[in-house]
Backbone as JSON Lines, residues from 0, in Angstrom:
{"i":0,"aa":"X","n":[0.81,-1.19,0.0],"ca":[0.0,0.0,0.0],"c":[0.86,1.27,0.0]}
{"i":1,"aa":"X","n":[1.91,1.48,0.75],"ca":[2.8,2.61,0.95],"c":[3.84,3.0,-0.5]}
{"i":2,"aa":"X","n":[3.62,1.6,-0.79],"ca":[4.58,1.34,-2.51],"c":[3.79,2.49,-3.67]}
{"i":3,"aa":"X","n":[3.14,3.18,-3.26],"ca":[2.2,3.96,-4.37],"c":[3.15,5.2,-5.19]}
{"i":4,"aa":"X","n":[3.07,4.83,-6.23],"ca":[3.54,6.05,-6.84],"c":[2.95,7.58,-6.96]}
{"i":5,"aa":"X","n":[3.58,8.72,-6.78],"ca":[2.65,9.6,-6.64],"c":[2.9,10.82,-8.11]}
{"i":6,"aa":"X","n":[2.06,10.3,-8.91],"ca":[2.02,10.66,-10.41],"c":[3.19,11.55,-10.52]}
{"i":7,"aa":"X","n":[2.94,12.4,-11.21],"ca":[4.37,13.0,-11.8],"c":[5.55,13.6,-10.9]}
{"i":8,"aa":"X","n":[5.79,13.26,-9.85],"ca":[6.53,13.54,-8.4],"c":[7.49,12.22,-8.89]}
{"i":9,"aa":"X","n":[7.01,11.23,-9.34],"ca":[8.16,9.86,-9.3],"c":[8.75,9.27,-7.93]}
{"i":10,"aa":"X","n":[7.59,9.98,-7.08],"ca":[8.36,9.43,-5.82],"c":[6.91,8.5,-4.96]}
{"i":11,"aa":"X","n":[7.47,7.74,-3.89],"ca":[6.28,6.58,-3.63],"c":[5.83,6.95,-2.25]}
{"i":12,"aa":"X","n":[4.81,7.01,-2.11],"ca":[4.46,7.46,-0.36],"c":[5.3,6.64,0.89]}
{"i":13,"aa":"X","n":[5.62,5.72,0.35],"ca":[6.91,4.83,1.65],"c":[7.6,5.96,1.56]}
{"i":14,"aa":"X","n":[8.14,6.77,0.75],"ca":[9.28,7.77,0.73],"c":[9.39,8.88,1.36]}
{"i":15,"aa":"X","n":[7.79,9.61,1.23],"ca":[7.25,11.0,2.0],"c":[7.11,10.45,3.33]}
{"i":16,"aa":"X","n":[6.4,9.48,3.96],"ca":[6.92,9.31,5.17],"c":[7.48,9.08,5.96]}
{"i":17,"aa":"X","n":[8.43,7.99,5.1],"ca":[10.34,7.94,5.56],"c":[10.72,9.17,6.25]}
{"i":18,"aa":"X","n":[10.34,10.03,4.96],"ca":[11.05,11.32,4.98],"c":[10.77,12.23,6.53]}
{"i":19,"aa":"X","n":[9.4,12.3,6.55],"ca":[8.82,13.18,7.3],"c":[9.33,12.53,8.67]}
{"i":20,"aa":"X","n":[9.08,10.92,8.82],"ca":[10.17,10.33,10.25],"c":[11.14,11.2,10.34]}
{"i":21,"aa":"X","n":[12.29,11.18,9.12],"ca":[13.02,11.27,9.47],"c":[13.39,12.75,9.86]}
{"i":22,"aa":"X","n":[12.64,13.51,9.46],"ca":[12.66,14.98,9.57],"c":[12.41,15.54,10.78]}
{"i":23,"aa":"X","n":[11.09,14.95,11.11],"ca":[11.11,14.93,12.74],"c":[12.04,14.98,13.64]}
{"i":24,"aa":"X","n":[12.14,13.76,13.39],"ca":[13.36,13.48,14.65],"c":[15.07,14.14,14.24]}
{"i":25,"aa":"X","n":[15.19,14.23,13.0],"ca":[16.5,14.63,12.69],"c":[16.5,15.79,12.02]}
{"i":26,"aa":"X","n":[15.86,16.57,11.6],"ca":[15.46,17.77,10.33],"c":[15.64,18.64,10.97]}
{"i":27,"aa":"X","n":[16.25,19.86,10.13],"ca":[16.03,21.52,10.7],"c":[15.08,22.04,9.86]}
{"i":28,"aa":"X","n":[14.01,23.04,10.32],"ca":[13.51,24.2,9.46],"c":[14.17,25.26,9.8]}
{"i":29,"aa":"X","n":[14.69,25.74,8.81],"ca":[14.95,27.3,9.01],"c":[14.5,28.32,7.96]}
{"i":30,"aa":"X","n":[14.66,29.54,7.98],"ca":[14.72,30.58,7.01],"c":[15.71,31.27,7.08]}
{"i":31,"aa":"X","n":[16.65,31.82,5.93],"ca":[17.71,33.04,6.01],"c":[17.11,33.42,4.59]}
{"i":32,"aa":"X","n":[15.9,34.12,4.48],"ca":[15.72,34.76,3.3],"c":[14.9,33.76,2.5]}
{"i":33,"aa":"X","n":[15.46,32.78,2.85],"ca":[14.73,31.36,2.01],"c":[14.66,30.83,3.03]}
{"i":34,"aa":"X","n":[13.67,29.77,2.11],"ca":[13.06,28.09,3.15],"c":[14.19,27.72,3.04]}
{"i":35,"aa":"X","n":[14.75,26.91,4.22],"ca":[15.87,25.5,4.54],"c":[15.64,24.99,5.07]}
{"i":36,"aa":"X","n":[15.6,23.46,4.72],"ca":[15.34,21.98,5.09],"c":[16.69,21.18,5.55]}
{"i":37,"aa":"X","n":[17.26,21.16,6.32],"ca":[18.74,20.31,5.98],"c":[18.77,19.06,7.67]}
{"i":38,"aa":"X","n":[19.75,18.51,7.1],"ca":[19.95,17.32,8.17],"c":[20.99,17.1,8.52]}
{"i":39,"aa":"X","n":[21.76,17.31,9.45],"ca":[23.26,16.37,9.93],"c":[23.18,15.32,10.6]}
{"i":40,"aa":"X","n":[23.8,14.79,10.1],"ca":[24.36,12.94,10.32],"c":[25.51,12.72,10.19]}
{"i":41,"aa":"X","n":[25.89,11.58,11.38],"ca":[27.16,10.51,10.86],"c":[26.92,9.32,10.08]}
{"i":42,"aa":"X","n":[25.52,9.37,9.36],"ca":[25.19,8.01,8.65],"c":[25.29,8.8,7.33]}
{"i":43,"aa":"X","n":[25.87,8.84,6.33],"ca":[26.02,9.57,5.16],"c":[24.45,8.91,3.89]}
{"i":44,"aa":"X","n":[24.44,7.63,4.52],"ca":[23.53,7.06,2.75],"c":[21.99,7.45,3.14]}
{"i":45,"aa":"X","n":[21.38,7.93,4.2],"ca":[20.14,8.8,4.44],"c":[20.18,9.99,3.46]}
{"i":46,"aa":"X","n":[21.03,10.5,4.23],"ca":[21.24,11.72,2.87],"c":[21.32,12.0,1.91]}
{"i":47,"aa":"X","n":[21.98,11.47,1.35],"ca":[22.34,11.19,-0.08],"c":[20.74,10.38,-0.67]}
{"i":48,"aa":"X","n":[19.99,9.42,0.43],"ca":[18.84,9.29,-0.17],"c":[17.4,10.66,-0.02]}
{"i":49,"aa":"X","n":[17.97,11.86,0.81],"ca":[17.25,12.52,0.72],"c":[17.6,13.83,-0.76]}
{"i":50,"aa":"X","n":[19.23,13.46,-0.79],"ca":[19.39,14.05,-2.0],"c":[18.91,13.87,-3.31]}
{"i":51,"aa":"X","n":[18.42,12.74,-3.44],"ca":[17.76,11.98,-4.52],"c":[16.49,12.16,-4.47]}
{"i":52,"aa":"X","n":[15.49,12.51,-3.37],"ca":[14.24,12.57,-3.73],"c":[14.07,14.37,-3.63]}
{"i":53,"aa":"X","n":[14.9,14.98,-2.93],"ca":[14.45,16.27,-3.11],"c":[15.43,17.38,-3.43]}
{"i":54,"aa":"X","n":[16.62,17.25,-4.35],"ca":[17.85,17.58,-4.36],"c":[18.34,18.34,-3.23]}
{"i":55,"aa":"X","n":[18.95,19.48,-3.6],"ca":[19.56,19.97,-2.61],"c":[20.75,19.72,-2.6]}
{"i":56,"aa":"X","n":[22.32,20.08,-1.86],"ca":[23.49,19.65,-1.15],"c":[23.95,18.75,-0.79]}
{"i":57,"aa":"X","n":[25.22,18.05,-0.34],"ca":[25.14,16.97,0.48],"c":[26.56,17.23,0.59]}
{"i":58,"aa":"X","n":[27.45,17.66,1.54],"ca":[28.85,17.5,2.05],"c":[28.98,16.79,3.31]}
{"i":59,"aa":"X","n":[30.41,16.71,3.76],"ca":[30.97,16.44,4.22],"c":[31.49,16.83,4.97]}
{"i":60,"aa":"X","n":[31.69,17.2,6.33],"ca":[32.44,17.96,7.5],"c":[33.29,16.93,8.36]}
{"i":61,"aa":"X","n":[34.61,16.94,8.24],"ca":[35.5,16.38,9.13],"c":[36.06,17.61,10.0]}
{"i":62,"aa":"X","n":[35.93,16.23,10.69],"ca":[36.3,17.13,12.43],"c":[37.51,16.65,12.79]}
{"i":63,"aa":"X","n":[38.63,16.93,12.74],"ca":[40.33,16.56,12.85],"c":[40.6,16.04,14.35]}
{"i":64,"aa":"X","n":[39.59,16.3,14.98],"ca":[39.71,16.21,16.59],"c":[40.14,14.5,16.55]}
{"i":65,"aa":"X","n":[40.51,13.84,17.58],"ca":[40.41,12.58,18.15],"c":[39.1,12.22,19.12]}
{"i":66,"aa":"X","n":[39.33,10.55,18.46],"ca":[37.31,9.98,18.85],"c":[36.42,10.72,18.2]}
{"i":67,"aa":"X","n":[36.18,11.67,17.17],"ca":[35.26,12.31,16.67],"c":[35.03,11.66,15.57]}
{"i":68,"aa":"X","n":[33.81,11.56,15.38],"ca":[33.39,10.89,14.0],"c":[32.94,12.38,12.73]}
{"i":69,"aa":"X","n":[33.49,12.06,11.33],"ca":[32.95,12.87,10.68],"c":[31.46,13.01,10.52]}
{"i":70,"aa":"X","n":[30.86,14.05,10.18],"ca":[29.27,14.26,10.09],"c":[29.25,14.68,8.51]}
{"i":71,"aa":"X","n":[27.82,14.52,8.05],"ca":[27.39,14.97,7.01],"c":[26.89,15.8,6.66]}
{"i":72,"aa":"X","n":[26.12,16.65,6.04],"ca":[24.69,17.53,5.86],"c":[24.7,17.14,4.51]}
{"i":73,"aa":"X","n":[22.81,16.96,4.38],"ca":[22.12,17.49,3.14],"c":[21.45,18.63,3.35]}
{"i":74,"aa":"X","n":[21.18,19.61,2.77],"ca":[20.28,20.6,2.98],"c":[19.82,21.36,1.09]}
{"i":75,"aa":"X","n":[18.71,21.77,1.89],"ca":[17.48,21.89,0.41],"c":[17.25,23.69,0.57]}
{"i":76,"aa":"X","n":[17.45,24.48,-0.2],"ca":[16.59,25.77,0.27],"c":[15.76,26.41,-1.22]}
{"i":77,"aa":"X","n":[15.14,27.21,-1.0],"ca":[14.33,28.01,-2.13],"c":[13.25,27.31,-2.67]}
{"i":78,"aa":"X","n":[13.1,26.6,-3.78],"ca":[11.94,26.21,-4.18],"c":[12.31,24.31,-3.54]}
{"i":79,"aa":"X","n":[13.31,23.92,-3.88],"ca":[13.53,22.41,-3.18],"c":[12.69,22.47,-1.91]}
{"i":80,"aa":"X","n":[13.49,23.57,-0.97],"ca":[13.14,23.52,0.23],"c":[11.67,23.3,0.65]}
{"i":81,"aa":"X","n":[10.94,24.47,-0.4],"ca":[9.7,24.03,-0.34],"c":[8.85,23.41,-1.16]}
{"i":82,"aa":"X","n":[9.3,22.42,-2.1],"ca":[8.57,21.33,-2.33],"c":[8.6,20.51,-1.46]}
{"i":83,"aa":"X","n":[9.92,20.12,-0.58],"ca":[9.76,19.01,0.06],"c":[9.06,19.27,1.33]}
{"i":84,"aa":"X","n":[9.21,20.58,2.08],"ca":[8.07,20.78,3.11],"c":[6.38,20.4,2.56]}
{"i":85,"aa":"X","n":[6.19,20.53,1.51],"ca":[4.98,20.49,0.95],"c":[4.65,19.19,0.87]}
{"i":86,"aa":"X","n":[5.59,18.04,0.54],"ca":[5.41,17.12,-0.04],"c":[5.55,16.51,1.49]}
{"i":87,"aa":"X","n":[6.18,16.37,2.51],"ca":[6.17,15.75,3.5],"c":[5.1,16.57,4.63]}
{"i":88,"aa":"X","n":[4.83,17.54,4.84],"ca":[3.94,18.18,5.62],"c":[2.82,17.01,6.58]}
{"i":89,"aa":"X","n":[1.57,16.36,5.45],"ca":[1.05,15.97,6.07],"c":[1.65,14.61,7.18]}
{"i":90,"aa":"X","n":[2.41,14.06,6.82],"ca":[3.21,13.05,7.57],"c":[3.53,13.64,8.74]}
{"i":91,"aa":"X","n":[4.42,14.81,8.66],"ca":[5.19,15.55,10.24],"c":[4.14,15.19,11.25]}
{"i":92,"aa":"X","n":[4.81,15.37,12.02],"ca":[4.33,15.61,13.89],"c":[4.58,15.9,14.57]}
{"i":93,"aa":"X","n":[5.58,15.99,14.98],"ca":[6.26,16.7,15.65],"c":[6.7,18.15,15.57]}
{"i":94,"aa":"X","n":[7.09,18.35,14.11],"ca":[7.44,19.79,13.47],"c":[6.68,20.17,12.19]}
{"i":95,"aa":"X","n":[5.77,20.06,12.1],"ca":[4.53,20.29,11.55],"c":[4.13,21.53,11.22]}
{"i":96,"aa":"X","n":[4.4,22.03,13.11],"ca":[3.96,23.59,12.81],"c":[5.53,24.41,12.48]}
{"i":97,"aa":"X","n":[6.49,23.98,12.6],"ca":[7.52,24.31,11.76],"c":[7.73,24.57,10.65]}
{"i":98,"aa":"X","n":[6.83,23.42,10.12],"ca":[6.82,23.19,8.61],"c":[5.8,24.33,7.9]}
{"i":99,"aa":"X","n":[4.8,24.63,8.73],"ca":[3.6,25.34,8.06],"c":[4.45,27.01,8.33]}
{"i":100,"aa":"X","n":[5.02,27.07,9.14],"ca":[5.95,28.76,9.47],"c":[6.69,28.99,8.29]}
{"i":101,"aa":"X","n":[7.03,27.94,7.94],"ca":[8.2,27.67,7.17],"c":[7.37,28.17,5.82]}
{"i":102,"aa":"X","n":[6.33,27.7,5.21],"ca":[5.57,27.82,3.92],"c":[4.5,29.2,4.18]}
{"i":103,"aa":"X","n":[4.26,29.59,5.22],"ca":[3.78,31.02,5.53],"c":[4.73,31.69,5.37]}
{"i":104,"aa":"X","n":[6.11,31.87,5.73],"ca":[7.04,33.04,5.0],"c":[7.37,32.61,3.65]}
{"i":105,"aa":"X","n":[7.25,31.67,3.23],"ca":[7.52,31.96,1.59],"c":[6.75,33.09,1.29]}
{"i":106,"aa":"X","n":[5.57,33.18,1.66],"ca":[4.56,34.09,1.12],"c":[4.48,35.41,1.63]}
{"i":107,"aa":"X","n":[5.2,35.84,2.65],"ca":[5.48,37.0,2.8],"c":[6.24,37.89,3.16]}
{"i":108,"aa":"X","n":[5.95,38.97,2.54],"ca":[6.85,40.0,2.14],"c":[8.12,40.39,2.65]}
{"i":109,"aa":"X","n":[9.13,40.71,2.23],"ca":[10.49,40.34,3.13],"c":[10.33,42.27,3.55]}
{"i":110,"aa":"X","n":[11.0,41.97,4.93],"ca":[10.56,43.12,5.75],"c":[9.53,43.76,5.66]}
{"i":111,"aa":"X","n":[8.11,42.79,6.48],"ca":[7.47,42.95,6.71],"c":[7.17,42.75,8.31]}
{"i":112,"aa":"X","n":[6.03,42.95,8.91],"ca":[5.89,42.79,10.31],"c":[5.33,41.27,10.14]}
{"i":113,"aa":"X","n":[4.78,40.87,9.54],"ca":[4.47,39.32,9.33],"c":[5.61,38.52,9.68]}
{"i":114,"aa":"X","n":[6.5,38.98,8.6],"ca":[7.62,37.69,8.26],"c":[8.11,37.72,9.38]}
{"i":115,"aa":"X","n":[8.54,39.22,10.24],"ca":[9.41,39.36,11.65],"c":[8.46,38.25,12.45]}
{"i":116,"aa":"X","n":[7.22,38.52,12.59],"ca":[6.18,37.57,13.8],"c":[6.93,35.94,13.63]}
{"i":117,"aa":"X","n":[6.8,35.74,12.0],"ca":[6.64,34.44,12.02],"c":[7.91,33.53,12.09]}
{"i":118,"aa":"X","n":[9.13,34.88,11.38],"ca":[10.59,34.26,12.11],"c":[10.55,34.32,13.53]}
{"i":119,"aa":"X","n":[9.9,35.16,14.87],"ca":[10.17,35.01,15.74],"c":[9.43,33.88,16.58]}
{"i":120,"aa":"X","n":[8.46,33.39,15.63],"ca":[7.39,32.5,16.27],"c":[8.16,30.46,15.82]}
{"i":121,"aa":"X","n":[9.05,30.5,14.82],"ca":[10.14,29.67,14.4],"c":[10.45,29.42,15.17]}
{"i":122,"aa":"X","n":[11.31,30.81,15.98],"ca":[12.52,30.26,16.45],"c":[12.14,29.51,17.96]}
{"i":123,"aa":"X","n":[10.52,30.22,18.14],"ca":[10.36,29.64,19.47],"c":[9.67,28.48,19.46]}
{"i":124,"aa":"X","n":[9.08,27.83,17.96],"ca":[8.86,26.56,18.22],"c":[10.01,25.75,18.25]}
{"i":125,"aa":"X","n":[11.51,25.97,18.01],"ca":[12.87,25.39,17.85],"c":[12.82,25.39,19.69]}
{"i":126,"aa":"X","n":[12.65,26.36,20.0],"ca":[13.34,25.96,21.72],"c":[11.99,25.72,22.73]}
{"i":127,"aa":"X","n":[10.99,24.8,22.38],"ca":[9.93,24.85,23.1],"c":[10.36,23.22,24.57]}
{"i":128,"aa":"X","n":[10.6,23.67,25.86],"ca":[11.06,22.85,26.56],"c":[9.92,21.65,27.01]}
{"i":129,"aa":"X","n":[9.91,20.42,26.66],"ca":[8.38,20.07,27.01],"c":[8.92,19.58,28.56]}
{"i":130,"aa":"X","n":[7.79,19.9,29.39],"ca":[7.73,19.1,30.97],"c":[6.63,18.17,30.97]}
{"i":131,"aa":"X","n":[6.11,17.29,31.39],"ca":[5.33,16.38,31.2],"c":[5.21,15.85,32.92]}
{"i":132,"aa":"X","n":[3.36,15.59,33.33],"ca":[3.85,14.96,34.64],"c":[3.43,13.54,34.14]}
{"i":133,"aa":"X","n":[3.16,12.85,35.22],"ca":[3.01,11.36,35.06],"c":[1.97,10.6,34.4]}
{"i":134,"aa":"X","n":[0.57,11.94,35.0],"ca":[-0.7,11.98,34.67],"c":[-1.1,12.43,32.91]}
{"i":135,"aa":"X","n":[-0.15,13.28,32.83],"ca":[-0.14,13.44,31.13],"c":[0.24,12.23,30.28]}
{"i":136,"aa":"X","n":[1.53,11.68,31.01],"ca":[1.91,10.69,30.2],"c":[1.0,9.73,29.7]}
{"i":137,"aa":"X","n":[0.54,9.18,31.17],"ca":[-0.99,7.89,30.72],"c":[-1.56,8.27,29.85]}
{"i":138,"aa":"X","n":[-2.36,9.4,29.89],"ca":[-3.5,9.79,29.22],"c":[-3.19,10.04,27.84]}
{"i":139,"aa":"X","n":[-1.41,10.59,27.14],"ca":[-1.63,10.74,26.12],"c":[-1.29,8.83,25.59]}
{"i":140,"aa":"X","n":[-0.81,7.53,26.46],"ca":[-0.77,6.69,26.23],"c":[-2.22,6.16,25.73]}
{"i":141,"aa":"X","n":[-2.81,6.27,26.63],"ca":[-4.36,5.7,26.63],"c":[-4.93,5.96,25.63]}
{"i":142,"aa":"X","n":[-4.81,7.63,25.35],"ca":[-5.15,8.2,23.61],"c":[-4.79,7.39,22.5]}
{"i":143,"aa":"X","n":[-3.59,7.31,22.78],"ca":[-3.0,6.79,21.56],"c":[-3.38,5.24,22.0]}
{"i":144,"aa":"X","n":[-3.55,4.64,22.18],"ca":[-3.89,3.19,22.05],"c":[-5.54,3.12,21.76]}
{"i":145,"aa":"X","n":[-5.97,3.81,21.73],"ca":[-7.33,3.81,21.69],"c":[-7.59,4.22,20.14]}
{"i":146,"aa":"X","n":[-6.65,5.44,19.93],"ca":[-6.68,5.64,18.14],"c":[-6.26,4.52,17.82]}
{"i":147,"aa":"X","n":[-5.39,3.88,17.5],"ca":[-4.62,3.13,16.87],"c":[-5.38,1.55,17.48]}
């Protein structure tokens, strides 16, 4: 079922939600003028498979230090950036509303009071600290076993 091709995209929905996993848990949104999507890793062939479905970059950063492992980045910006927010969006969950900040400043106006709100509203979904008590935990368990 996930094997579906998604017409002229050439890409298969196993892929958009690979993606969006993986974005979650490993993905940056940012803006510097443009949308940016990018990822660092010490696993290099993720990347390189995210380079393939949504181009973008892909280097290499060695770190000369000792015990340090080299890291990677792919990263996507301008129109890449936001196809692939577009194309993975509904999947996210975690950064979702990242993703939607992210496709609201495409659309507006550079130095504007918007774009300032919505870069400053970014940066604070980037540092949002979650606390959780015990009683939350169950309940969002119980939720979720009950959807699913």
């Amino acid at each position: 079922m996930l094997n579906i091709e998604l017409g002229k995209t050439g890409l298969k929905l196993i892929d958009l939600v690979y993606a969006a996993g993986y974005l979650d848990a490993e993905g940056c949104f940012r803006f510097h003028g443009t949308p940016v999507v990018s990822i660092s890793n010490t696993y290099p062939y993720t990347l390189l498979y995210f380079q393939r479905l949504f181009n973008g970059s892909f280097r290499e950063r060695k770190d000369g230090r000792p015990n340090r492992r080299n890291t990677f980045e792919w990263a996507c910006t301008g129109d890449n950036a936001r196809k692939c927010v577009h194309l993975v969006y509904p999947f996210l969950q975690e950064k979702q509303r990242q993703a939607e900040i992210l496709i609201k400043l495409s659309s507006s106006p550079p130095r504007s009071a918007r774009r300032a709100a919505l870069i400053k509203e970014l940066k604070t979904q980037k540092r949002i600290d979650y606390h959780l008590k015990e009683t939350e935990v169950n309940a969002w368990t119980r939720d979720q076993k009950e959807h699913y």
